[in-house]
Amino acid sequence: MRSILTLATVCLLATTSMAQAASANVQVNFIHPEKFRDASLRGDGYQRGADEQVMKQLRVYLETLGSRYLSTGQSLRVDIRDIDLAGHYEPWQSNASSVRFMRDITWPSIDLHYSLLEQGQVVKQADTRVDDKFYLQRAGRLGSSDSLWSEKAMLNDWFRDLMKQ
């Protein structure tokens, strides 16, 4: 019994340290988030800037993608320069001023600069705009309660494609 408990503890510690090491392979910086076009989940009208919660969720998600897609010795630096979340608030809708309306013309986009490193050496870097003009047609969107589902799906596609190149 004692050996099973010891083995379980060792496995748990190994898994935790591997997850921490993987998340350390992705460094996310938000450049002038106060100027972002639309990175707020607050429904208090149209205001520029980013919510701390939005930035935290995107940072954690990119770290999760790093643990999924990056190989040993690889790391990724991402400087996010602008965010425009899916949908828009329509303050003129008096009974729904805090509702984000999803329309064909309000797709999500994130402007960023990335550097992919292998063994500390830059092997790929670029400025890019990650967007998803067909976000409303994605399967699974309607069943999700994640307020950043569209942005996360879009970033997953980008990360996966980046690692295939």
Tab-separated table of N, CA and C in Angstrom:
chain	number	residue	atom	x	y	z
A	1	MET	N	0.829	-1.192	0.000
A	1	MET	CA	0.000	0.000	0.000
A	1	MET	C	0.870	1.251	0.000
A	2	ARG	N	1.932	1.199	0.828
A	2	ARG	CA	2.817	2.351	0.933
A	2	ARG	C	3.530	2.605	-0.394
A	3	SER	N	3.909	1.541	-1.103
A	3	SER	CA	4.607	1.718	-2.378
A	3	SER	C	3.672	2.297	-3.446
A	4	ILE	N	2.403	1.941	-3.405
A	4	ILE	CA	1.436	2.504	-4.354
A	4	ILE	C	1.271	3.996	-4.108
A	5	LEU	N	1.191	4.382	-2.855
A	5	LEU	CA	1.059	5.793	-2.496
A	5	LEU	C	2.302	6.575	-2.916
A	6	THR	N	3.472	5.984	-2.708
A	6	THR	CA	4.722	6.632	-3.108
A	6	THR	C	4.779	6.790	-4.621
A	7	LEU	N	4.411	5.745	-5.347
A	7	LEU	CA	4.402	5.798	-6.804
A	7	LEU	C	3.429	6.860	-7.307
A	8	ALA	N	2.256	6.930	-6.724
A	8	ALA	CA	1.269	7.936	-7.119
A	8	ALA	C	1.793	9.344	-6.865
A	9	THR	N	2.468	9.551	-5.747
A	9	THR	CA	3.034	10.861	-5.424
A	9	THR	C	4.116	11.244	-6.426
A	10	VAL	N	4.991	10.309	-6.768
A	10	VAL	CA	6.054	10.569	-7.737
A	10	VAL	C	5.455	10.918	-9.099
A	11	CYS	N	4.445	10.180	-9.523
A	11	CYS	CA	3.789	10.455	-10.807
A	11	CYS	C	3.145	11.835	-10.815
A	12	LEU	N	2.494	12.189	-9.731
A	12	LEU	CA	1.852	13.498	-9.631
A	12	LEU	C	2.876	14.617	-9.700
A	13	LEU	N	3.978	14.473	-8.980
A	13	LEU	CA	5.027	15.495	-9.003
A	13	LEU	C	5.664	15.601	-10.382
A	14	ALA	N	5.883	14.485	-11.041
A	14	ALA	CA	6.468	14.504	-12.379
A	14	ALA	C	5.540	15.192	-13.367
A	15	THR	N	4.260	14.876	-13.295
A	15	THR	CA	3.277	15.497	-14.187
A	15	THR	C	3.204	16.994	-13.951
A	16	THR	N	3.194	17.413	-12.702
A	16	THR	CA	3.131	18.831	-12.369
A	16	THR	C	4.356	19.565	-12.878
A	17	SER	N	5.539	18.992	-12.685
A	17	SER	CA	6.755	19.672	-13.133
A	17	SER	C	6.832	19.714	-14.651
A	18	MET	N	6.339	18.677	-15.335
A	18	MET	CA	6.311	18.698	-16.796
A	18	MET	C	5.371	19.780	-17.293
A	19	ALA	N	4.223	19.939	-16.683
A	19	ALA	CA	3.270	20.970	-17.090
A	19	ALA	C	3.845	22.355	-16.854
A	20	GLN	N	4.539	22.540	-15.730
A	20	GLN	CA	5.150	23.837	-15.457
A	20	GLN	C	6.259	24.126	-16.451
A	21	ALA	N	7.052	23.131	-16.792
A	21	ALA	CA	8.127	23.329	-17.761
A	21	ALA	C	7.558	23.663	-19.130
A	22	ALA	N	6.480	22.995	-19.516
A	22	ALA	CA	5.873	23.257	-20.820
A	22	ALA	C	5.311	24.665	-20.882
A	23	SER	N	4.646	25.117	-19.814
A	23	SER	CA	4.075	26.456	-19.845
A	23	SER	C	5.166	27.509	-19.852
A	24	ALA	N	6.344	27.184	-19.308
A	24	ALA	CA	7.455	28.126	-19.328
A	24	ALA	C	8.024	28.277	-20.732
A	25	ASN	N	7.670	27.369	-21.648
A	25	ASN	CA	8.154	27.430	-23.018
A	25	ASN	C	7.432	28.476	-23.852
A	26	VAL	N	6.376	29.065	-23.338
A	26	VAL	CA	5.640	30.111	-24.045
A	26	VAL	C	5.653	31.362	-23.178
A	27	GLN	N	6.162	32.428	-23.753
A	27	GLN	CA	6.181	33.720	-23.061
A	27	GLN	C	5.248	34.654	-23.826
A	28	VAL	N	4.252	35.193	-23.133
A	28	VAL	CA	3.259	36.065	-23.763
A	28	VAL	C	3.364	37.457	-23.157
A	29	ASN	N	3.508	38.453	-24.022
A	29	ASN	CA	3.532	39.854	-23.601
A	29	ASN	C	2.405	40.592	-24.305
A	30	PHE	N	1.779	41.491	-23.601
A	30	PHE	CA	0.733	42.329	-24.175
A	30	PHE	C	1.304	43.736	-24.306
A	31	ILE	N	1.426	44.215	-25.541
A	31	ILE	CA	2.048	45.501	-25.822
A	31	ILE	C	0.971	46.584	-25.861
A	32	HIS	N	1.023	47.512	-24.946
A	32	HIS	CA	0.052	48.612	-24.818
A	32	HIS	C	-1.397	48.112	-24.839
A	33	PRO	N	-1.768	47.266	-23.884
A	33	PRO	CA	-3.135	46.721	-23.872
A	33	PRO	C	-4.211	47.792	-23.688
A	34	GLU	N	-3.843	48.926	-23.153
A	34	GLU	CA	-4.823	50.005	-22.990
A	34	GLU	C	-5.283	50.564	-24.334
A	35	LYS	N	-4.547	50.255	-25.413
A	35	LYS	CA	-4.899	50.743	-26.751
A	35	LYS	C	-5.572	49.675	-27.615
A	36	PHE	N	-5.765	48.480	-27.085
A	36	PHE	CA	-6.382	47.413	-27.875
A	36	PHE	C	-7.779	47.829	-28.318
A	37	ARG	N	-8.141	47.452	-29.548
A	37	ARG	CA	-9.430	47.834	-30.130
A	37	ARG	C	-10.620	47.352	-29.322
A	38	ASP	N	-10.656	46.048	-29.035
A	38	ASP	CA	-11.829	45.478	-28.362
A	38	ASP	C	-11.402	44.203	-27.645
A	39	ALA	N	-10.943	44.360	-26.420
A	39	ALA	CA	-10.472	43.209	-25.652
A	39	ALA	C	-11.075	43.227	-24.257
A	40	SER	N	-12.328	43.591	-24.199
A	40	SER	CA	-13.016	43.688	-22.914
A	40	SER	C	-14.300	42.876	-22.960
A	41	LEU	N	-14.549	42.154	-21.887
A	41	LEU	CA	-15.801	41.406	-21.778
A	41	LEU	C	-16.828	42.159	-20.943
A	42	ARG	N	-16.462	43.348	-20.525
A	42	ARG	CA	-17.418	44.182	-19.787
A	42	ARG	C	-18.395	44.775	-20.790
A	43	GLY	N	-19.635	44.763	-20.460
A	43	GLY	CA	-20.658	45.271	-21.362
A	43	GLY	C	-21.024	46.710	-21.098
A	44	ASP	N	-20.057	47.506	-20.679
A	44	ASP	CA	-20.366	48.892	-20.343
A	44	ASP	C	-20.104	49.838	-21.512
A	45	GLY	N	-20.506	49.410	-22.682
A	45	GLY	CA	-20.336	50.263	-23.857
A	45	GLY	C	-19.005	50.007	-24.530
A	46	TYR	N	-18.736	50.781	-25.539
A	46	TYR	CA	-17.523	50.596	-26.325
A	46	TYR	C	-16.377	51.368	-25.693
A	47	GLN	N	-15.395	50.642	-25.213
A	47	GLN	CA	-14.209	51.264	-24.639
A	47	GLN	C	-12.987	50.527	-25.153
A	48	ARG	N	-11.963	51.294	-25.448
A	48	ARG	CA	-10.703	50.667	-25.846
A	48	ARG	C	-10.029	50.063	-24.626
A	49	GLY	N	-9.166	49.113	-24.883
A	49	GLY	CA	-8.390	48.525	-23.803
A	49	GLY	C	-8.738	47.072	-23.565
A	50	ALA	N	-7.923	46.460	-22.725
A	50	ALA	CA	-8.073	45.030	-22.455
A	50	ALA	C	-8.377	44.792	-20.989
A	51	ASP	N	-9.261	43.847	-20.749
A	51	ASP	CA	-9.528	43.376	-19.393
A	51	ASP	C	-8.373	42.487	-18.945
A	52	GLU	N	-8.056	42.547	-17.673
A	52	GLU	CA	-7.059	41.635	-17.111
A	52	GLU	C	-7.487	40.184	-17.319
A	53	GLN	N	-8.772	39.918	-17.178
A	53	GLN	CA	-9.274	38.550	-17.308
A	53	GLN	C	-9.071	38.015	-18.727
A	54	VAL	N	-9.306	38.853	-19.732
A	54	VAL	CA	-9.097	38.434	-21.124
A	54	VAL	C	-7.626	38.109	-21.343
A	55	MET	N	-6.749	38.993	-20.890
A	55	MET	CA	-5.316	38.761	-21.077
A	55	MET	C	-4.868	37.499	-20.341
A	56	LYS	N	-5.358	37.297	-19.141
A	56	LYS	CA	-4.984	36.105	-18.375
A	56	LYS	C	-5.444	34.833	-19.082
A	57	GLN	N	-6.699	34.820	-19.554
A	57	GLN	CA	-7.213	33.620	-20.227
A	57	GLN	C	-6.430	33.317	-21.500
A	58	LEU	N	-6.100	34.342	-22.278
A	58	LEU	CA	-5.348	34.117	-23.511
A	58	LEU	C	-3.925	33.663	-23.208
A	59	ARG	N	-3.296	34.240	-22.191
A	59	ARG	CA	-1.943	33.826	-21.801
A	59	ARG	C	-1.944	32.351	-21.379
A	60	VAL	N	-2.855	31.989	-20.506
A	60	VAL	CA	-2.929	30.603	-20.028
A	60	VAL	C	-3.210	29.655	-21.191
A	61	TYR	N	-4.078	30.062	-22.112
A	61	TYR	CA	-4.404	29.189	-23.233
A	61	TYR	C	-3.194	29.002	-24.152
A	62	LEU	N	-2.449	30.076	-24.426
A	62	LEU	CA	-1.251	29.940	-25.255
A	62	LEU	C	-0.210	29.055	-24.569
A	63	GLU	N	-0.101	29.140	-23.260
A	63	GLU	CA	0.806	28.252	-22.526
A	63	GLU	C	0.354	26.799	-22.648
A	64	THR	N	-0.948	26.580	-22.603
A	64	THR	CA	-1.494	25.229	-22.779
A	64	THR	C	-1.174	24.702	-24.176
A	65	LEU	N	-1.320	25.565	-25.182
A	65	LEU	CA	-0.985	25.160	-26.549
A	65	LEU	C	0.501	24.822	-26.662
A	66	GLY	N	1.332	25.565	-25.944
A	66	GLY	CA	2.764	25.269	-25.946
A	66	GLY	C	3.053	23.877	-25.426
A	67	SER	N	2.363	23.488	-24.362
A	67	SER	CA	2.579	22.142	-23.825
A	67	SER	C	2.084	21.070	-24.789
A	68	ARG	N	1.126	21.427	-25.631
A	68	ARG	CA	0.575	20.470	-26.586
A	68	ARG	C	1.431	20.364	-27.852
A	69	TYR	N	1.940	21.482	-28.350
A	69	TYR	CA	2.560	21.490	-29.674
A	69	TYR	C	4.081	21.655	-29.696
A	70	LEU	N	4.676	22.281	-28.687
A	70	LEU	CA	6.118	22.512	-28.722
A	70	LEU	C	6.879	21.252	-28.338
A	71	SER	N	7.969	21.018	-29.047
A	71	SER	CA	8.844	19.883	-28.743
A	71	SER	C	9.864	20.298	-27.694
A	72	THR	N	10.562	19.325	-27.164
A	72	THR	CA	11.629	19.598	-26.207
A	72	THR	C	12.666	20.501	-26.872
A	73	GLY	N	13.060	21.544	-26.169
A	73	GLY	CA	14.053	22.476	-26.704
A	73	GLY	C	13.459	23.644	-27.467
A	74	GLN	N	12.168	23.600	-27.729
A	74	GLN	CA	11.512	24.702	-28.429
A	74	GLN	C	10.852	25.638	-27.426
A	75	SER	N	10.801	26.910	-27.792
A	75	SER	CA	10.054	27.888	-27.007
A	75	SER	C	9.470	28.918	-27.963
A	76	LEU	N	8.486	29.635	-27.481
A	76	LEU	CA	7.788	30.613	-28.316
A	76	LEU	C	7.594	31.886	-27.517
A	77	ARG	N	7.956	33.004	-28.120
A	77	ARG	CA	7.676	34.323	-27.548
A	77	ARG	C	6.606	34.971	-28.407
A	78	VAL	N	5.563	35.460	-27.755
A	78	VAL	CA	4.444	36.087	-28.461
A	78	VAL	C	4.224	37.472	-27.871
A	79	ASP	N	4.303	38.486	-28.725
A	79	ASP	CA	3.968	39.855	-28.330
A	79	ASP	C	2.635	40.196	-28.976
A	80	ILE	N	1.598	40.281	-28.164
A	80	ILE	CA	0.268	40.608	-28.682
A	80	ILE	C	0.148	42.121	-28.741
A	81	ARG	N	-0.144	42.629	-29.948
A	81	ARG	CA	-0.167	44.078	-30.180
A	81	ARG	C	-1.570	44.658	-30.275
A	82	ASP	N	-2.541	43.815	-30.579
A	82	ASP	CA	-3.924	44.287	-30.637
A	82	ASP	C	-4.853	43.080	-30.593
A	83	ILE	N	-6.016	43.291	-30.013
A	83	ILE	CA	-7.045	42.250	-29.939
A	83	ILE	C	-8.371	42.872	-30.325
A	84	ASP	N	-9.099	42.165	-31.162
A	84	ASP	CA	-10.483	42.527	-31.479
A	84	ASP	C	-11.298	41.248	-31.292
A	85	LEU	N	-12.000	41.170	-30.177
A	85	LEU	CA	-12.763	39.966	-29.853
A	85	LEU	C	-13.917	39.758	-30.830
A	86	ALA	N	-14.371	38.525	-30.915
A	86	ALA	CA	-15.522	38.193	-31.764
A	86	ALA	C	-16.749	38.957	-31.281
A	87	GLY	N	-17.514	39.454	-32.242
A	87	GLY	CA	-18.735	40.175	-31.900
A	87	GLY	C	-18.453	41.587	-31.426
A	88	HIS	N	-19.519	42.326	-31.196
A	88	HIS	CA	-19.413	43.698	-30.684
A	88	HIS	C	-20.597	43.989	-29.788
A	89	TYR	N	-20.350	44.891	-28.856
A	89	TYR	CA	-21.462	45.405	-28.051
A	89	TYR	C	-22.192	46.440	-28.886
A	90	GLU	N	-23.478	46.486	-28.741
A	90	GLU	CA	-24.298	47.468	-29.449
A	90	GLU	C	-25.069	48.264	-28.399
A	91	PRO	N	-24.464	49.347	-27.912
A	91	PRO	CA	-25.080	50.089	-26.812
A	91	PRO	C	-26.432	50.702	-27.163
A	92	TRP	N	-26.726	50.851	-28.444
A	92	TRP	CA	-28.027	51.399	-28.837
A	92	TRP	C	-29.159	50.394	-28.645
A	93	GLN	N	-28.804	49.123	-28.406
A	93	GLN	CA	-29.807	48.108	-28.091
A	93	GLN	C	-30.121	48.244	-26.602
A	94	SER	N	-31.102	49.037	-26.259
A	94	SER	CA	-31.327	49.426	-24.860
A	94	SER	C	-31.519	48.250	-23.903
A	95	ASN	N	-32.161	47.198	-24.323
A	95	ASN	CA	-32.394	46.057	-23.433
A	95	ASN	C	-31.261	45.037	-23.470
A	96	ALA	N	-30.264	45.284	-24.298
A	96	ALA	CA	-29.179	44.314	-24.441
A	96	ALA	C	-27.830	45.015	-24.558
A	97	SER	N	-27.641	46.087	-23.824
A	97	SER	CA	-26.404	46.859	-23.955
A	97	SER	C	-25.172	46.089	-23.471
A	98	SER	N	-25.365	45.048	-22.675
A	98	SER	CA	-24.220	44.269	-22.198
A	98	SER	C	-24.094	42.929	-22.922
A	99	VAL	N	-24.749	42.809	-24.061
A	99	VAL	CA	-24.705	41.577	-24.851
A	99	VAL	C	-23.757	41.786	-26.024
A	100	ARG	N	-22.873	40.830	-26.242
A	100	ARG	CA	-21.960	40.883	-27.384
A	100	ARG	C	-22.660	40.207	-28.561
A	101	PHE	N	-22.970	40.980	-29.587
A	101	PHE	CA	-23.668	40.467	-30.762
A	101	PHE	C	-22.654	39.898	-31.749
A	102	MET	N	-22.868	38.645	-32.137
A	102	MET	CA	-21.995	37.962	-33.082
A	102	MET	C	-22.598	38.082	-34.473
A	103	ARG	N	-21.843	38.672	-35.372
A	103	ARG	CA	-22.299	38.849	-36.751
A	103	ARG	C	-21.173	38.427	-37.701
A	104	ASP	N	-21.547	38.195	-38.957
A	104	ASP	CA	-20.556	37.781	-39.956
A	104	ASP	C	-19.405	38.773	-40.098
A	105	ILE	N	-19.657	40.035	-39.845
A	105	ILE	CA	-18.634	41.064	-40.055
A	105	ILE	C	-17.855	41.410	-38.790
A	106	THR	N	-18.090	40.693	-37.698
A	106	THR	CA	-17.398	41.006	-36.436
A	106	THR	C	-16.535	39.827	-35.983
A	107	TRP	N	-15.738	39.300	-36.916
A	107	TRP	CA	-14.899	38.153	-36.592
A	107	TRP	C	-13.752	38.566	-35.661
A	108	PRO	N	-13.206	37.592	-34.920
A	108	PRO	CA	-12.096	37.888	-34.009
A	108	PRO	C	-10.780	38.031	-34.764
A	109	SER	N	-9.902	38.876	-34.234
A	109	SER	CA	-8.555	38.991	-34.794
A	109	SER	C	-7.583	39.391	-33.687
A	110	ILE	N	-6.365	38.918	-33.826
A	110	ILE	CA	-5.293	39.250	-32.893
A	110	ILE	C	-4.051	39.558	-33.722
A	111	ASP	N	-3.516	40.770	-33.552
A	111	ASP	CA	-2.262	41.154	-34.200
A	111	ASP	C	-1.133	40.814	-33.241
A	112	LEU	N	-0.120	40.112	-33.763
A	112	LEU	CA	0.972	39.699	-32.886
A	112	LEU	C	2.283	39.576	-33.636
A	113	HIS	N	3.341	39.553	-32.867
A	113	HIS	CA	4.673	39.225	-33.357
A	113	HIS	C	5.103	37.983	-32.580
A	114	TYR	N	5.650	37.011	-33.287
A	114	TYR	CA	6.101	35.806	-32.590
A	114	TYR	C	7.529	35.474	-32.988
A	115	SER	N	8.203	34.806	-32.089
A	115	SER	CA	9.536	34.262	-32.339
A	115	SER	C	9.543	32.828	-31.838
A	116	LEU	N	9.799	31.902	-32.744
A	116	LEU	CA	9.929	30.491	-32.387
A	116	LEU	C	11.413	30.196	-32.230
A	117	LEU	N	11.767	29.655	-31.092
A	117	LEU	CA	13.167	29.365	-30.794
A	117	LEU	C	13.376	27.867	-30.616
A	118	GLU	N	14.527	27.401	-31.081
A	118	GLU	CA	14.955	26.024	-30.834
A	118	GLU	C	16.342	26.095	-30.223
A	119	GLN	N	16.481	25.508	-29.057
A	119	GLN	CA	17.738	25.545	-28.303
A	119	GLN	C	18.223	26.988	-28.126
A	120	GLY	N	17.288	27.917	-27.946
A	120	GLY	CA	17.620	29.314	-27.689
A	120	GLY	C	17.885	30.155	-28.925
A	121	GLN	N	17.869	29.548	-30.108
A	121	GLN	CA	18.127	30.264	-31.354
A	121	GLN	C	16.817	30.495	-32.105
A	122	VAL	N	16.630	31.724	-32.597
A	122	VAL	CA	15.414	32.044	-33.346
A	122	VAL	C	15.451	31.314	-34.683
A	123	VAL	N	14.419	30.508	-34.945
A	123	VAL	CA	14.324	29.786	-36.214
A	123	VAL	C	13.203	30.333	-37.094
A	124	LYS	N	12.292	31.051	-36.480
A	124	LYS	CA	11.182	31.621	-37.244
A	124	LYS	C	10.623	32.788	-36.448
A	125	GLN	N	10.347	33.897	-37.148
A	125	GLN	CA	9.684	35.019	-36.493
A	125	GLN	C	8.934	35.808	-37.547
A	126	ALA	N	7.864	36.434	-37.122
A	126	ALA	CA	7.057	37.209	-38.071
A	126	ALA	C	6.033	38.046	-37.321
A	127	ASP	N	5.560	39.074	-38.012
A	127	ASP	CA	4.374	39.811	-37.589
A	127	ASP	C	3.209	39.180	-38.330
A	128	THR	N	2.121	38.964	-37.650
A	128	THR	CA	0.974	38.346	-38.310
A	128	THR	C	-0.329	38.797	-37.670
A	129	ARG	N	-1.376	38.692	-38.440
A	129	ARG	CA	-2.724	38.897	-37.919
A	129	ARG	C	-3.411	37.537	-37.969
A	130	VAL	N	-3.802	37.071	-36.806
A	130	VAL	CA	-4.531	35.815	-36.699
A	130	VAL	C	-6.005	36.185	-36.676
A	131	ASP	N	-6.770	35.659	-37.632
A	131	ASP	CA	-8.205	35.966	-37.630
A	131	ASP	C	-9.002	34.759	-38.100
A	132	ASP	N	-10.293	34.830	-37.915
A	132	ASP	CA	-11.179	33.726	-38.285
A	132	ASP	C	-12.488	34.304	-38.802
A	133	LYS	N	-12.519	34.559	-40.099
A	133	LYS	CA	-13.698	35.169	-40.718
A	133	LYS	C	-14.914	34.242	-40.705
A	134	PHE	N	-14.683	32.967	-40.485
A	134	PHE	CA	-15.778	31.997	-40.501
A	134	PHE	C	-16.067	31.453	-39.101
A	135	TYR	N	-15.809	32.255	-38.089
A	135	TYR	CA	-15.958	31.807	-36.701
A	135	TYR	C	-17.369	31.374	-36.362
A	136	LEU	N	-18.357	31.918	-37.036
A	136	LEU	CA	-19.744	31.542	-36.737
A	136	LEU	C	-20.098	30.153	-37.262
A	137	GLN	N	-19.307	29.635	-38.184
A	137	GLN	CA	-19.590	28.321	-38.751
A	137	GLN	C	-18.843	27.190	-38.050
A	138	ARG	N	-18.054	27.489	-37.052
A	138	ARG	CA	-17.281	26.446	-36.362
A	138	ARG	C	-18.198	25.514	-35.578
A	139	ALA	N	-17.915	24.236	-35.699
A	139	ALA	CA	-18.662	23.245	-34.917
A	139	ALA	C	-18.289	23.380	-33.446
A	140	GLY	N	-19.253	23.215	-32.576
A	140	GLY	CA	-19.003	23.239	-31.144
A	140	GLY	C	-19.181	24.587	-30.479
A	141	ARG	N	-19.277	25.646	-31.271
A	141	ARG	CA	-19.375	26.993	-30.712
A	141	ARG	C	-20.626	27.171	-29.872
A	142	LEU	N	-21.744	26.675	-30.350
A	142	LEU	CA	-23.009	26.909	-29.656
A	142	LEU	C	-23.104	26.178	-28.324
A	143	GLY	N	-22.390	25.080	-28.174
A	143	GLY	CA	-22.455	24.324	-26.929
A	143	GLY	C	-21.462	24.786	-25.874
A	144	SER	N	-20.666	25.801	-26.190
A	144	SER	CA	-19.627	26.232	-25.262
A	144	SER	C	-20.074	27.430	-24.433
A	145	SER	N	-19.688	27.430	-23.172
A	145	SER	CA	-19.970	28.582	-22.312
A	145	SER	C	-18.729	29.458	-22.148
A	146	ASP	N	-17.646	29.116	-22.832
A	146	ASP	CA	-16.408	29.887	-22.754
A	146	ASP	C	-16.581	31.192	-23.531
A	147	SER	N	-16.420	32.310	-22.860
A	147	SER	CA	-16.627	33.609	-23.506
A	147	SER	C	-15.545	33.929	-24.536
A	148	LEU	N	-14.436	33.206	-24.525
A	148	LEU	CA	-13.376	33.408	-25.516
A	148	LEU	C	-13.208	32.179	-26.409
A	149	TRP	N	-14.279	31.438	-26.606
A	149	TRP	CA	-14.209	30.200	-27.378
A	149	TRP	C	-13.691	30.456	-28.793
A	150	SER	N	-14.215	31.461	-29.453
A	150	SER	CA	-13.815	31.742	-30.840
A	150	SER	C	-12.341	32.113	-30.926
A	151	GLU	N	-11.873	32.932	-29.998
A	151	GLU	CA	-10.476	33.354	-30.002
A	151	GLU	C	-9.552	32.171	-29.717
A	152	LYS	N	-9.941	31.318	-28.805
A	152	LYS	CA	-9.121	30.153	-28.467
A	152	LYS	C	-9.069	29.164	-29.630
A	153	ALA	N	-10.192	28.940	-30.299
A	153	ALA	CA	-10.208	28.045	-31.459
A	153	ALA	C	-9.312	28.598	-32.564
A	154	MET	N	-9.381	29.905	-32.766
A	154	MET	CA	-8.563	30.570	-33.776
A	154	MET	C	-7.075	30.441	-33.431
A	155	LEU	N	-6.708	30.660	-32.167
A	155	LEU	CA	-5.312	30.540	-31.744
A	155	LEU	C	-4.821	29.098	-31.832
A	156	ASN	N	-5.684	28.146	-31.543
A	156	ASN	CA	-5.312	26.742	-31.677
A	156	ASN	C	-4.952	26.426	-33.131
A	157	ASP	N	-5.768	26.882	-34.069
A	157	ASP	CA	-5.482	26.659	-35.490
A	157	ASP	C	-4.149	27.289	-35.881
A	158	TRP	N	-3.931	28.530	-35.440
A	158	TRP	CA	-2.691	29.234	-35.766
A	158	TRP	C	-1.480	28.498	-35.199
A	159	PHE	N	-1.541	28.105	-33.951
A	159	PHE	CA	-0.419	27.430	-33.291
A	159	PHE	C	-0.119	26.110	-33.997
A	160	ARG	N	-1.154	25.346	-34.276
A	160	ARG	CA	-0.980	24.055	-34.956
A	160	ARG	C	-0.345	24.253	-36.334
A	161	ASP	N	-0.834	25.242	-37.095
A	161	ASP	CA	-0.282	25.507	-38.425
A	161	ASP	C	1.164	25.998	-38.343
A	162	LEU	N	1.469	26.809	-37.345
A	162	LEU	CA	2.832	27.309	-37.158
A	162	LEU	C	3.799	26.150	-36.955
A	163	MET	N	3.393	25.169	-36.190
A	163	MET	CA	4.281	24.051	-35.891
A	163	MET	C	4.400	23.076	-37.063
A	164	LYS	N	3.487	23.130	-38.021
A	164	LYS	CA	3.568	22.262	-39.206
A	164	LYS	C	4.538	22.811	-40.244
A	165	GLN	N	4.767	24.110	-40.229
A	165	GLN	CA	5.602	24.753	-41.260
A	165	GLN	C	7.047	24.337	-41.153
